[in-house]
XYZ file of N, CA and C in Angstrom:
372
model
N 0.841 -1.175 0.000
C 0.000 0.000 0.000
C 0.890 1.244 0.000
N 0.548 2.375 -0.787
C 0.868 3.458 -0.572
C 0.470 4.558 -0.531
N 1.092 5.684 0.480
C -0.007 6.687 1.294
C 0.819 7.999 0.477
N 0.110 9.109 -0.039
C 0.263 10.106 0.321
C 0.093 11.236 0.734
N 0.797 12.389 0.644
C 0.548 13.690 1.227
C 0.821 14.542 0.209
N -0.093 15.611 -0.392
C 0.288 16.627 -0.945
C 0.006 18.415 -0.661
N 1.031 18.783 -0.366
C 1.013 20.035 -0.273
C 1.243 21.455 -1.247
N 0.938 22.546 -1.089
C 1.713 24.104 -2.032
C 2.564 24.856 -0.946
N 3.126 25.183 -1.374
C 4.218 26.146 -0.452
C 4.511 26.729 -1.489
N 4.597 28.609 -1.781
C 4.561 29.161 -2.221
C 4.897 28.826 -3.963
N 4.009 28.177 -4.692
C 3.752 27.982 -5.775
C 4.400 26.605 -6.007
N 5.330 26.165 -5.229
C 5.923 24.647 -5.458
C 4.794 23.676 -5.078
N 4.880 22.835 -5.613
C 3.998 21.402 -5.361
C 4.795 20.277 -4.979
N 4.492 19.864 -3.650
C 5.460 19.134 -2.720
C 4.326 17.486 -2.474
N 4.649 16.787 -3.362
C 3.875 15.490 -2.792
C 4.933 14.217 -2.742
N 4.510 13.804 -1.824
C 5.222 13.010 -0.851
C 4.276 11.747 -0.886
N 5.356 10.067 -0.947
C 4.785 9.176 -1.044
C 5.517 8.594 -0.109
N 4.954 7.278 0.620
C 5.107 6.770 1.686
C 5.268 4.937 1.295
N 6.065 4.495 1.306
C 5.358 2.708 0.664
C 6.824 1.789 1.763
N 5.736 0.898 2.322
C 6.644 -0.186 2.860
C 8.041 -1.002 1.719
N 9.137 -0.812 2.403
C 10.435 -1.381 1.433
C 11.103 -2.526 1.756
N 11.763 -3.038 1.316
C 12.426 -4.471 2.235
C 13.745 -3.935 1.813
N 14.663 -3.143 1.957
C 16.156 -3.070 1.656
C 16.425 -1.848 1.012
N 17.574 -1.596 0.629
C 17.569 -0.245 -0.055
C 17.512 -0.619 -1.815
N 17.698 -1.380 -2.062
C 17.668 -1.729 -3.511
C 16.130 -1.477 -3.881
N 14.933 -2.467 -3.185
C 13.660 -2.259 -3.070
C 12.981 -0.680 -2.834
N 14.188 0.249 -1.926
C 13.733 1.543 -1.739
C 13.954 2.478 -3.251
N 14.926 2.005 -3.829
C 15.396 2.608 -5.132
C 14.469 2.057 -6.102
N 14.097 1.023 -6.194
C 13.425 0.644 -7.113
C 11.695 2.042 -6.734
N 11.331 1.577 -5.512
C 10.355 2.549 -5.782
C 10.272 4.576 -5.663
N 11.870 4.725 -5.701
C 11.753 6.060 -5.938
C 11.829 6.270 -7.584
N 12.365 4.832 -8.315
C 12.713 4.840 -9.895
C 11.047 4.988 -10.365
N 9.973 4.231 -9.962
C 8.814 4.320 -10.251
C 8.060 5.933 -10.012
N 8.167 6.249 -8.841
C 7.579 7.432 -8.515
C 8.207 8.578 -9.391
N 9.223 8.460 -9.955
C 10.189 9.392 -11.035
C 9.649 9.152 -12.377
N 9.165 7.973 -12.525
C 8.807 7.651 -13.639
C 7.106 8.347 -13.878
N 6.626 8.001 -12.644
C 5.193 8.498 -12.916
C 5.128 10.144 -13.028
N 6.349 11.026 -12.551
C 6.027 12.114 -12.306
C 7.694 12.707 -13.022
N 7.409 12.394 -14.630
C 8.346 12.875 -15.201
C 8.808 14.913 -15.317
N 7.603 15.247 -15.275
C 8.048 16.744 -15.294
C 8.788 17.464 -14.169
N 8.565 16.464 -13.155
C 8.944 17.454 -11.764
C 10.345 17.448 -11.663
N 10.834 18.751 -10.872
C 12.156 19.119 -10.893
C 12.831 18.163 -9.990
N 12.411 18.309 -9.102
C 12.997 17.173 -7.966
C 12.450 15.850 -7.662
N 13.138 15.161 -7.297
C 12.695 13.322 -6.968
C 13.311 12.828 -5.766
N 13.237 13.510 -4.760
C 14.095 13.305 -3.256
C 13.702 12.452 -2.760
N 14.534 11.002 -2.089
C 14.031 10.127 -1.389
C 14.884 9.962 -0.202
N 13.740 9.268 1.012
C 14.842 8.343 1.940
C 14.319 7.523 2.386
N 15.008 6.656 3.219
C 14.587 5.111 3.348
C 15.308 4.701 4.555
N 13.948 4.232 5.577
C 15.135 3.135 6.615
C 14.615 1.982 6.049
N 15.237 0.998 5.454
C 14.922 -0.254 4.583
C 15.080 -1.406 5.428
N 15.747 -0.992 6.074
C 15.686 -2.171 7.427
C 14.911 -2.189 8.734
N 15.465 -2.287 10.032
C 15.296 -2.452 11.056
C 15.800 -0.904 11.600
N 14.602 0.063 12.342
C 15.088 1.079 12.851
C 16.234 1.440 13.418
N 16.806 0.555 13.871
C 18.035 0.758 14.566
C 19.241 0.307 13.791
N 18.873 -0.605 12.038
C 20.458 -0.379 11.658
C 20.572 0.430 10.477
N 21.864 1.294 11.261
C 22.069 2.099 10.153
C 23.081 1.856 8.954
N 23.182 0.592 8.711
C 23.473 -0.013 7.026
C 21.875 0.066 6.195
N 21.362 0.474 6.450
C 19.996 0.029 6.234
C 19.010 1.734 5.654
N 20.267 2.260 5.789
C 20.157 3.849 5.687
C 20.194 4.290 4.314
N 19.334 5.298 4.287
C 19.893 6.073 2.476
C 18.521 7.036 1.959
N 19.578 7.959 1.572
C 18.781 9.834 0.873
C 19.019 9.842 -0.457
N 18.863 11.078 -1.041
C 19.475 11.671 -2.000
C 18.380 13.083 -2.177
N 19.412 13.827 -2.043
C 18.672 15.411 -2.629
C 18.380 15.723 -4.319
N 18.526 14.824 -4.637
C 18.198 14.929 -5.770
C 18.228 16.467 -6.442
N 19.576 17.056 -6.393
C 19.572 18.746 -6.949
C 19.024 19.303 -6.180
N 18.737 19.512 -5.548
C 18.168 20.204 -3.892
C 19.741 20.670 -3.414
N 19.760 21.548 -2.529
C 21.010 21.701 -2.023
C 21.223 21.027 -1.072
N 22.675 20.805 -1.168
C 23.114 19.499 -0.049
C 22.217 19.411 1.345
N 21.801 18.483 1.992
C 21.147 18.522 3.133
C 19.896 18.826 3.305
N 19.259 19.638 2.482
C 17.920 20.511 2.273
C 16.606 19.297 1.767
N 16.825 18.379 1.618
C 15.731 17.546 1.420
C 15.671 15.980 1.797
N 16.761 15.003 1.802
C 16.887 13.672 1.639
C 17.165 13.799 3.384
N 18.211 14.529 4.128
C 18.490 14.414 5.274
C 17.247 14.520 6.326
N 16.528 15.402 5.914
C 15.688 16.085 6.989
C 14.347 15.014 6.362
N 13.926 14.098 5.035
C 13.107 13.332 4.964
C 13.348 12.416 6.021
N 14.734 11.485 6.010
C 15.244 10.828 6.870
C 15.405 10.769 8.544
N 15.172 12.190 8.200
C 15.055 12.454 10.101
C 13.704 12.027 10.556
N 12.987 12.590 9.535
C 11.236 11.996 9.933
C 11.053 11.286 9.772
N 11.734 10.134 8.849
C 11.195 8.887 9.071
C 12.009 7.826 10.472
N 13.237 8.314 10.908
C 13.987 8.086 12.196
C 13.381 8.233 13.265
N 12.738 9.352 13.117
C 12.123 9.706 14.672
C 10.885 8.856 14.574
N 9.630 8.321 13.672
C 8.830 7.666 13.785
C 8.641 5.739 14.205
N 10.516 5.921 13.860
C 10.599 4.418 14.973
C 9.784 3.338 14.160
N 9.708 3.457 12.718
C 9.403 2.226 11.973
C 10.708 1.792 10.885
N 10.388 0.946 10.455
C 11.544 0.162 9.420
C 10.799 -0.125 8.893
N 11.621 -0.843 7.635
C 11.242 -0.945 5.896
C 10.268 -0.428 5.714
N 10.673 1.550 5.600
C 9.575 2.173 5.142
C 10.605 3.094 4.307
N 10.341 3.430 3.223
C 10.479 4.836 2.437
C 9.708 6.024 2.338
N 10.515 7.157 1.988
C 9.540 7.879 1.032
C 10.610 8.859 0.029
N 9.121 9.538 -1.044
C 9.740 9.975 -2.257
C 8.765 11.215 -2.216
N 9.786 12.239 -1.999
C 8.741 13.412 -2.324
C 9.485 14.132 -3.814
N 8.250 14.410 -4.545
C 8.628 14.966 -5.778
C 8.354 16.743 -5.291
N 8.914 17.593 -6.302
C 8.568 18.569 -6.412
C 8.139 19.087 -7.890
N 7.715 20.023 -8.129
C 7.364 20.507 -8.784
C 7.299 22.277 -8.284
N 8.670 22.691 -9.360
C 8.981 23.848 -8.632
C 8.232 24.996 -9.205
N 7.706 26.017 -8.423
C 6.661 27.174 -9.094
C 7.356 28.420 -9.109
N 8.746 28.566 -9.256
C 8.726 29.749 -9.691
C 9.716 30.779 -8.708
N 9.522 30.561 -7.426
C 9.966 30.933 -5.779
C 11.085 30.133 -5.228
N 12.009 30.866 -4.899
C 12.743 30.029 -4.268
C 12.351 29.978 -3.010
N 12.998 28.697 -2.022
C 12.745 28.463 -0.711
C 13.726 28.886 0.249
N 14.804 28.996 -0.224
C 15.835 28.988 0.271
C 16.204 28.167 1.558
N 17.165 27.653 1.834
C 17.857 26.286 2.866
C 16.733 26.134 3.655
N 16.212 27.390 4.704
C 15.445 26.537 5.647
C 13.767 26.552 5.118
N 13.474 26.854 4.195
C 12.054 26.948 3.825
C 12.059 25.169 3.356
N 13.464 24.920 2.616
C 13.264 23.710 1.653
C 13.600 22.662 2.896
N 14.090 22.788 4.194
C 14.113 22.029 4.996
C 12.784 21.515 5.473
N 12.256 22.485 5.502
C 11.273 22.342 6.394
C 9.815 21.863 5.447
N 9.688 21.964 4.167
C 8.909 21.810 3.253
C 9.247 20.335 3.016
N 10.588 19.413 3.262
C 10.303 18.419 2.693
C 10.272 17.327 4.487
N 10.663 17.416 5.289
C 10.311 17.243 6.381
C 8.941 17.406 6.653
N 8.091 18.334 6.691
C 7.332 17.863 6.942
C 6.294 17.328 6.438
N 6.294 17.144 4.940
C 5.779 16.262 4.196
C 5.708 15.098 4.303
N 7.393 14.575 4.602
C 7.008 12.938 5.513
C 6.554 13.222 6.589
N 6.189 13.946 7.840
C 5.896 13.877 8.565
C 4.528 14.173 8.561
N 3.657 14.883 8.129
C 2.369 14.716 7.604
C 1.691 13.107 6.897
N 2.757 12.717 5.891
C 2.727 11.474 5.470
C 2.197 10.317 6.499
N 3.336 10.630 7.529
C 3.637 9.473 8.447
C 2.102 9.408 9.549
N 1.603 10.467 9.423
C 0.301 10.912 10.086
C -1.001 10.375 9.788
N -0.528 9.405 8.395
C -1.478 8.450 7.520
C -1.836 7.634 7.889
N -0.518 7.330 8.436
C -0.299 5.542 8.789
C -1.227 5.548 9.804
N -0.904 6.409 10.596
C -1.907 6.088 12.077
C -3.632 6.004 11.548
N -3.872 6.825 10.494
C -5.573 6.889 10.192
C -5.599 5.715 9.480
N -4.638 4.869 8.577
C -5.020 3.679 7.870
C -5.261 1.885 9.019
N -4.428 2.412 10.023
C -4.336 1.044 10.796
C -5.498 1.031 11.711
């Protein structure tokens, strides 16, 4: 199953997908899909604890042209602090025009998984 969240922040379109993973290969495979479905968008930022919350071989981002740190790290933090494993997510953007600058884009893709993660609790 997969959950998402979509938001606007000043003309960008920030949607964020959520899908159970078994590994990081499995996490790549479904950020390759979500890229695929959403060819126009500028960005394709993912992260993944693919394992067991607590190992961090099991770890992995990518800002995908985002500036260093500004999207894959701070996805990753939200999915860390929620204390589940083999879970991903992939937030695309779709940029409108505005920049965010470091902490707008921190905080725009953070809490998208973290809104995301706010799913889980209404689906179970």
């Amino acid at each position: 199953m997969r959950l998402f969240f979509e938001e606007e922040i000043k003309k960008s379109r920030f949607i964020t997908y959520l899908q159970h993973t078994e590994g990081l290969e499995d996490a790549r495979a479904f950020w390759a899909k979500i890229k695929q479905e959403h060819p126009n968008a500028r960005h394709h930022c993912w992260a993944a604890v693919a394992g067991k919350p607590t190992d961090s071989l099991q770890l992995g981002f990518s800002d995908d042209g985002e500036p260093a740190g500004t999207a894959g790290k701070p996805m990753l933090s939200a999915l860390q602090g929620s204390q589940l494993g083999e879970i991903s997510a992939v937030v695309v953007r779709y940029y409108g025009g505005i920049l965010l600058g470091t902490g707008g884009l921190v905080r725009a893709y953070g809490n998208g998984v973290q809104q995301a993660l706010k799913l889980i609790e209404s689906e179970i």
